[in-house]
Short mmCIF file of C-alpha atoms and ligand atoms in Angstrom, two decimals:
data_model
loop_
_atom_site.label_atom_id
_atom_site.label_comp_id
_atom_site.label_asym_id
_atom_site.label_seq_id
_atom_site.Cartn_x
_atom_site.Cartn_y
_atom_site.Cartn_z
CA GLY A 1 3.35 30.14 -2.71
CA LYS A 2 1.05 27.88 -0.70
CA LEU A 3 1.24 24.16 -1.56
CA THR A 4 -2.00 22.62 -2.67
CA MET A 5 -2.44 18.88 -2.44
CA ALA A 6 -2.95 16.82 -5.48
CA ILE A 7 -4.59 13.51 -6.34
CA LEU A 8 -1.98 11.19 -7.73
CA ASN A 9 -2.38 8.61 -10.56
CA LEU A 10 -2.63 5.09 -9.21
CA LEU A 11 -0.88 2.16 -11.08
CA HIS A 12 -3.16 -0.77 -11.76
CA PHE A 13 -2.39 -4.41 -11.74
CA PRO A 14 -0.86 -5.89 -13.96
CA ASP A 15 1.29 -2.82 -14.60
CA GLU A 16 4.91 -3.91 -14.46
CA ARG A 17 5.96 -0.86 -12.48
CA LEU A 18 4.18 -2.42 -9.48
CA HIS A 19 7.01 -4.93 -9.44
CA THR A 20 9.70 -2.32 -8.74
CA VAL A 21 11.53 -2.77 -5.43
CA ALA A 22 11.56 0.50 -3.44
CA LYS A 23 14.73 2.18 -2.20
CA PRO A 24 15.24 3.53 1.28
CA VAL A 25 14.27 7.17 1.99
CA THR A 26 17.26 9.32 2.91
CA ASP A 27 15.85 12.86 2.40
CA PHE A 28 13.11 14.07 4.75
CA GLY A 29 12.78 17.51 3.09
CA PRO A 30 9.82 19.34 1.52
CA GLU A 31 9.59 17.03 -1.49
CA LEU A 32 8.91 14.06 0.83
CA GLN A 33 6.41 16.03 2.89
CA ARG A 34 4.60 17.03 -0.23
CA LEU A 35 4.55 13.42 -1.49
CA ILE A 36 3.08 12.19 1.82
CA ASP A 37 0.36 14.88 1.76
CA ASP A 38 -0.57 14.01 -1.85
CA MET A 39 -0.60 10.30 -1.03
CA ALA A 40 -2.93 10.95 1.89
CA GLN A 41 -5.24 13.00 -0.32
CA THR A 42 -5.17 10.21 -2.90
CA MET A 43 -5.89 7.56 -0.37
CA TYR A 44 -8.79 9.40 1.27
CA ALA A 45 -10.34 10.28 -2.14
CA ALA A 46 -10.16 6.63 -3.35
CA PRO A 47 -11.27 5.78 -0.52
CA GLY A 48 -8.76 3.34 0.92
CA VAL A 49 -7.15 2.48 4.27
CA GLY A 50 -3.55 2.14 3.00
CA LEU A 51 -1.36 3.35 0.09
CA ALA A 52 2.22 2.62 -0.74
CA ALA A 53 4.46 4.98 -2.71
CA THR A 54 4.99 2.17 -5.28
CA GLN A 55 1.26 2.53 -6.23
CA VAL A 56 1.79 6.15 -7.30
CA ASP A 57 4.96 5.19 -9.27
CA VAL A 58 7.39 6.54 -6.61
CA HIS A 59 9.82 3.78 -5.63
CA LYS A 60 10.74 4.79 -2.16
CA GLN A 61 10.17 2.78 1.05
CA LEU A 62 7.10 4.75 2.21
CA PHE A 63 3.53 3.81 2.89
CA ILE A 64 0.63 5.41 4.73
CA ALA A 65 -2.35 3.97 6.54
CA ASP A 66 -5.50 5.28 8.18
CA ILE A 67 -8.11 2.93 9.58
CA SER A 68 -10.00 5.66 11.51
CA GLU A 69 -13.63 6.54 10.61
CA ASP A 70 -12.98 10.26 10.32
CA ASN A 71 -9.64 10.22 8.38
CA LYS A 72 -7.79 11.73 11.31
CA GLY A 73 -5.53 8.80 12.16
CA LEU A 74 -2.92 9.07 9.41
CA LEU A 75 0.13 6.86 10.07
CA VAL A 76 3.30 7.28 8.02
CA PHE A 77 5.82 4.44 7.72
CA ILE A 78 9.25 5.10 6.18
CA ASN A 79 11.90 2.44 5.71
CA PRO A 80 9.71 -0.03 7.52
CA LYS A 81 10.68 -3.51 8.81
CA ILE A 82 8.50 -6.17 10.39
CA THR A 83 10.37 -7.40 13.47
CA HIS A 84 7.76 -9.75 14.85
CA ARG A 85 4.82 -11.70 13.56
CA ASP A 86 2.34 -13.91 15.39
CA GLY A 87 -0.65 -16.03 14.56
CA GLU A 88 -2.64 -16.20 11.31
CA CYS A 89 -5.03 -13.74 9.68
CA GLU A 90 -8.51 -14.55 8.48
CA LEU A 91 -9.41 -11.30 6.88
CA GLU A 92 -10.08 -10.61 3.14
CA GLU A 93 -8.00 -7.84 1.63
CA GLY A 94 -8.37 -5.52 -1.27
CA CYS A 95 -6.07 -3.09 -3.07
CA LEU A 96 -6.48 0.37 -4.74
CA SER A 97 -4.27 -1.09 -7.58
CA VAL A 98 -6.65 -3.99 -8.08
CA PRO A 99 -10.10 -2.33 -7.94
CA GLY A 100 -13.05 -4.54 -7.11
CA VAL A 101 -11.07 -7.65 -6.09
CA TYR A 102 -11.18 -9.00 -2.58
CA ASP A 103 -9.62 -12.21 -1.38
CA LYS A 104 -7.75 -13.93 1.54
CA VAL A 105 -4.07 -14.31 1.33
CA ALA A 106 -2.44 -17.34 2.96
CA GLY A 107 0.56 -16.67 5.25
CA ARG A 108 -0.58 -13.27 6.70
CA ALA A 109 0.14 -12.90 10.42
CA ARG A 110 -2.68 -11.92 12.86
CA GLU A 111 -0.31 -9.53 14.65
CA VAL A 112 2.86 -7.80 13.53
CA THR A 113 5.33 -5.40 15.01
CA VAL A 114 6.85 -2.92 12.66
CA GLN A 115 9.81 -0.61 13.13
CA ALA A 116 9.89 2.44 10.91
CA LEU A 117 10.61 6.11 10.76
CA ASP A 118 7.90 8.85 10.86
CA ARG A 119 7.65 11.65 8.24
CA HIS A 120 10.38 13.59 10.07
CA GLY A 121 12.78 10.64 10.32
CA LYS A 122 12.04 9.82 13.91
CA PRO A 123 12.10 6.05 14.67
CA PHE A 124 9.06 4.36 16.17
CA SER A 125 7.73 0.83 16.73
CA LEU A 126 4.09 -0.25 16.47
CA THR A 127 2.37 -3.52 17.15
CA ALA A 128 -0.94 -3.97 15.26
CA ASP A 129 -3.48 -6.67 14.63
CA GLY A 130 -6.82 -6.81 12.71
CA LEU A 131 -7.22 -4.54 9.75
CA LEU A 132 -4.18 -2.39 10.56
CA GLY A 133 -1.88 -5.43 11.04
CA LEU A 134 -3.04 -6.77 7.65
CA CYS A 135 -2.64 -3.36 5.99
CA ILE A 136 0.94 -3.08 7.16
CA GLN A 137 1.84 -6.46 5.66
CA HIS A 138 -0.01 -5.61 2.48
CA GLU A 139 1.71 -2.26 2.01
CA LEU A 140 5.18 -3.64 2.89
CA ASP A 141 4.64 -6.19 0.07
CA HIS A 142 4.08 -3.24 -2.41
CA LEU A 143 7.50 -1.84 -1.43
CA LEU A 144 8.96 -5.23 -2.30
CA GLY A 145 7.17 -5.19 -5.71
CA LYS A 146 4.54 -7.66 -4.76
CA VAL A 147 0.76 -7.24 -5.32
CA PHE A 148 -1.59 -9.31 -3.08
CA VAL A 149 -3.25 -11.03 -5.99
CA GLU A 150 0.12 -12.64 -6.87
CA TYR A 151 -0.38 -14.86 -3.83
CA LEU A 152 -3.57 -16.29 -5.55
CA SER A 153 -3.67 -19.09 -8.01
CA ARG A 154 -2.44 -18.43 -11.59
CA LEU A 155 -6.03 -19.04 -12.80
CA LYS A 156 -7.40 -16.35 -10.51
CA GLN A 157 -4.63 -13.88 -11.43
CA ASP A 158 -5.21 -14.30 -15.18
CA ARG A 159 -8.96 -13.72 -14.67
CA ILE A 160 -8.28 -10.61 -12.61
CA ALA A 161 -5.75 -9.26 -15.14
CA LYS A 162 -8.15 -9.81 -17.97
CA LYS A 163 -11.08 -8.15 -16.10
CA LEU A 164 -9.01 -5.11 -15.25
CA LYS A 165 -7.67 -4.67 -18.79
CA LYS A 166 -11.24 -4.69 -20.02
CA ASN A 167 -12.25 -2.03 -17.54
CA GLN A 168 -9.35 0.11 -18.54
CA ARG A 169 -10.36 -0.03 -22.13
CA LYS A 170 -13.85 1.07 -21.20
CA ALA A 171 -12.44 3.94 -19.09
CA MET A 172 -10.48 5.34 -22.13
ZN1 ZN B 1 -2.47 -2.56 -2.32
#
Protein backbone atom coordinates (compact mmCIF):
# COMPACT_ATOMS: atom_id res chain seq x y z
CA GLY A 1 0.00 0.00 0.00
CA LYS A 2 0.89 3.69 -0.15
CA LEU A 3 3.26 4.85 2.55
CA THR A 4 1.98 7.64 4.72
CA MET A 5 4.35 9.86 6.61
CA ALA A 6 4.40 9.93 10.38
CA ILE A 7 5.41 12.38 13.07
CA LEU A 8 8.12 10.74 15.15
CA ASN A 9 8.63 11.11 18.90
CA LEU A 10 11.46 13.48 19.82
CA LEU A 11 13.85 12.70 22.67
CA HIS A 12 14.25 15.57 25.10
CA PHE A 13 17.31 16.63 27.06
CA PRO A 14 18.50 15.24 29.49
CA ASP A 15 17.43 11.86 28.02
CA GLU A 16 20.47 9.56 28.12
CA ARG A 17 19.68 8.19 24.66
CA LEU A 18 20.76 11.57 23.23
CA HIS A 19 24.29 10.52 24.22
CA THR A 20 24.35 7.55 21.84
CA VAL A 21 27.04 7.70 19.14
CA ALA A 22 25.48 7.02 15.72
CA LYS A 23 26.70 4.28 13.37
CA PRO A 24 27.33 4.77 9.63
CA VAL A 25 24.45 4.14 7.23
CA THR A 26 25.10 1.17 4.92
CA ASP A 27 21.60 0.38 3.61
CA PHE A 28 19.90 2.97 1.36
CA GLY A 29 16.72 0.93 0.89
CA PRO A 30 13.05 1.74 1.54
CA GLU A 31 13.43 1.71 5.32
CA LEU A 32 15.94 4.58 5.16
CA GLN A 33 13.78 6.49 2.64
CA ARG A 34 10.79 6.14 4.96
CA LEU A 35 12.86 7.33 7.94
CA ILE A 36 14.03 10.42 6.02
CA ASP A 37 10.45 11.30 4.98
CA ASP A 38 9.18 10.84 8.53
CA MET A 39 12.05 12.94 9.91
CA ALA A 40 11.22 15.72 7.42
CA GLN A 41 7.56 15.63 8.41
CA THR A 42 8.58 15.76 12.08
CA MET A 43 10.98 18.68 11.53
CA TYR A 44 8.45 20.73 9.53
CA ALA A 45 5.69 20.08 12.07
CA ALA A 46 7.85 21.15 15.03
CA PRO A 47 8.82 23.53 13.29
CA GLY A 48 12.60 23.36 13.09
CA VAL A 49 15.43 23.90 10.60
CA GLY A 50 17.38 20.73 11.39
CA LEU A 51 16.88 17.26 12.82
CA ALA A 52 19.31 14.43 13.52
CA ALA A 53 18.26 10.76 13.57
CA THR A 54 19.58 10.61 17.16
CA GLN A 55 16.73 12.91 18.22
CA VAL A 56 14.14 10.37 17.07
CA ASP A 57 16.05 7.53 18.79
CA VAL A 58 17.54 6.12 15.58
CA HIS A 59 21.30 5.91 15.98
CA LYS A 60 22.43 6.18 12.38
CA GLN A 61 24.66 8.89 10.88
CA LEU A 62 21.87 10.88 9.26
CA PHE A 63 20.56 14.40 9.65
CA ILE A 64 18.34 16.70 7.65
CA ALA A 65 18.13 20.47 7.35
CA ASP A 66 15.92 23.00 5.61
CA ILE A 67 16.46 26.72 6.05
CA SER A 68 14.09 27.76 3.24
CA GLU A 69 10.92 29.79 3.96
CA ASP A 70 8.62 27.40 2.06
CA ASN A 71 9.96 24.02 3.29
CA LYS A 72 11.11 23.16 -0.22
CA GLY A 73 14.86 23.10 0.42
CA LEU A 74 15.29 19.77 2.19
CA LEU A 75 18.93 18.71 2.53
CA VAL A 76 19.85 15.19 3.59
CA PHE A 77 23.29 14.41 5.02
CA ILE A 78 24.34 10.79 5.49
CA ASN A 79 27.67 9.70 7.03
CA PRO A 80 28.71 13.39 7.12
CA LYS A 81 32.19 14.71 7.89
CA ILE A 82 33.34 18.31 8.26
CA THR A 83 36.45 18.74 6.12
CA HIS A 84 37.03 22.44 6.59
CA ARG A 85 36.08 25.11 9.13
CA ASP A 86 36.74 28.81 9.07
CA GLY A 87 36.11 31.79 11.36
CA GLU A 88 33.81 32.04 14.36
CA CYS A 89 30.03 32.03 14.62
CA GLU A 90 28.08 34.66 16.56
CA LEU A 91 24.59 33.19 16.22
CA GLU A 92 22.37 31.80 18.98
CA GLU A 93 21.18 28.25 18.52
CA GLY A 94 18.23 26.24 19.72
CA CYS A 95 17.27 22.56 19.57
CA LEU A 96 14.04 20.60 19.18
CA SER A 97 15.31 18.33 21.98
CA VAL A 98 15.73 21.31 24.31
CA PRO A 99 12.53 23.30 23.73
CA GLY A 100 12.54 26.99 24.59
CA VAL A 101 16.29 27.27 25.20
CA TYR A 102 18.49 29.47 22.99
CA ASP A 103 22.14 30.28 23.57
CA LYS A 104 25.45 30.90 21.85
CA VAL A 105 28.00 28.10 21.79
CA ALA A 106 31.72 28.88 21.89
CA GLY A 107 33.87 27.25 19.24
CA ARG A 108 31.40 27.13 16.36
CA ALA A 109 32.89 27.97 12.96
CA ARG A 110 31.40 30.72 10.78
CA GLU A 111 31.78 28.56 7.68
CA VAL A 112 32.09 24.80 7.25
CA THR A 113 32.56 22.42 4.37
CA VAL A 114 30.86 19.07 4.82
CA GLN A 115 31.22 15.89 2.79
CA ALA A 116 28.32 13.50 2.95
CA LEU A 117 26.12 11.11 0.98
CA ASP A 118 22.64 12.05 -0.23
CA ARG A 119 19.57 9.87 0.41
CA HIS A 120 20.53 7.59 -2.48
CA GLY A 121 24.15 7.17 -1.38
CA LYS A 122 25.63 9.68 -3.83
CA PRO A 123 28.57 11.69 -2.41
CA PHE A 124 28.43 15.49 -2.32
CA SER A 125 30.28 18.35 -0.73
CA LEU A 126 28.71 21.57 0.55
CA THR A 127 30.16 24.76 1.98
CA ALA A 128 27.78 26.71 4.20
CA ASP A 129 27.87 29.68 6.54
CA GLY A 130 25.24 31.52 8.58
CA LEU A 131 22.29 29.52 9.86
CA LEU A 132 22.95 26.48 7.65
CA GLY A 133 26.63 26.33 8.63
CA LEU A 134 25.65 26.46 12.30
CA CYS A 135 22.90 23.89 11.79
CA ILE A 136 25.35 21.43 10.20
CA GLN A 137 27.70 21.70 13.19
CA HIS A 138 24.80 21.34 15.63
CA GLU A 139 23.33 18.26 13.91
CA LEU A 140 26.73 16.59 13.54
CA ASP A 141 27.17 16.94 17.29
CA HIS A 142 23.91 15.01 17.81
CA LEU A 143 25.37 12.11 15.82
CA LEU A 144 28.33 12.14 18.22
CA GLY A 145 25.96 12.05 21.20
CA LYS A 146 26.36 15.69 22.12
CA VAL A 147 23.56 18.21 22.82
CA PHE A 148 24.41 21.92 22.40
CA VAL A 149 23.52 22.86 25.98
CA GLU A 150 26.35 20.56 27.14
CA TYR A 151 28.75 23.26 25.95
CA LEU A 152 27.17 25.68 28.44
CA SER A 153 28.15 26.04 32.10
CA ARG A 154 27.16 23.27 34.54
CA LEU A 155 24.90 25.77 36.32
CA LYS A 156 23.01 26.60 33.11
CA GLN A 157 22.70 22.90 32.21
CA ASP A 158 21.25 22.01 35.61
CA ARG A 159 18.75 24.84 35.35
CA ILE A 160 17.69 23.73 31.85
CA ALA A 161 17.35 20.07 32.88
CA LYS A 162 15.22 21.03 35.88
CA LYS A 163 12.98 23.27 33.78
CA LEU A 164 12.46 20.61 31.10
CA LYS A 165 11.69 17.88 33.64
CA LYS A 166 9.05 20.15 35.19
CA ASN A 167 7.50 20.80 31.75
CA GLN A 168 7.42 17.07 31.01
CA ARG A 169 5.54 16.41 34.27
CA LYS A 170 2.98 19.02 33.31
CA ALA A 171 2.51 17.51 29.88
CA MET A 172 1.70 14.08 31.35
ZN1 LIG B 1 19.42 19.78 18.22
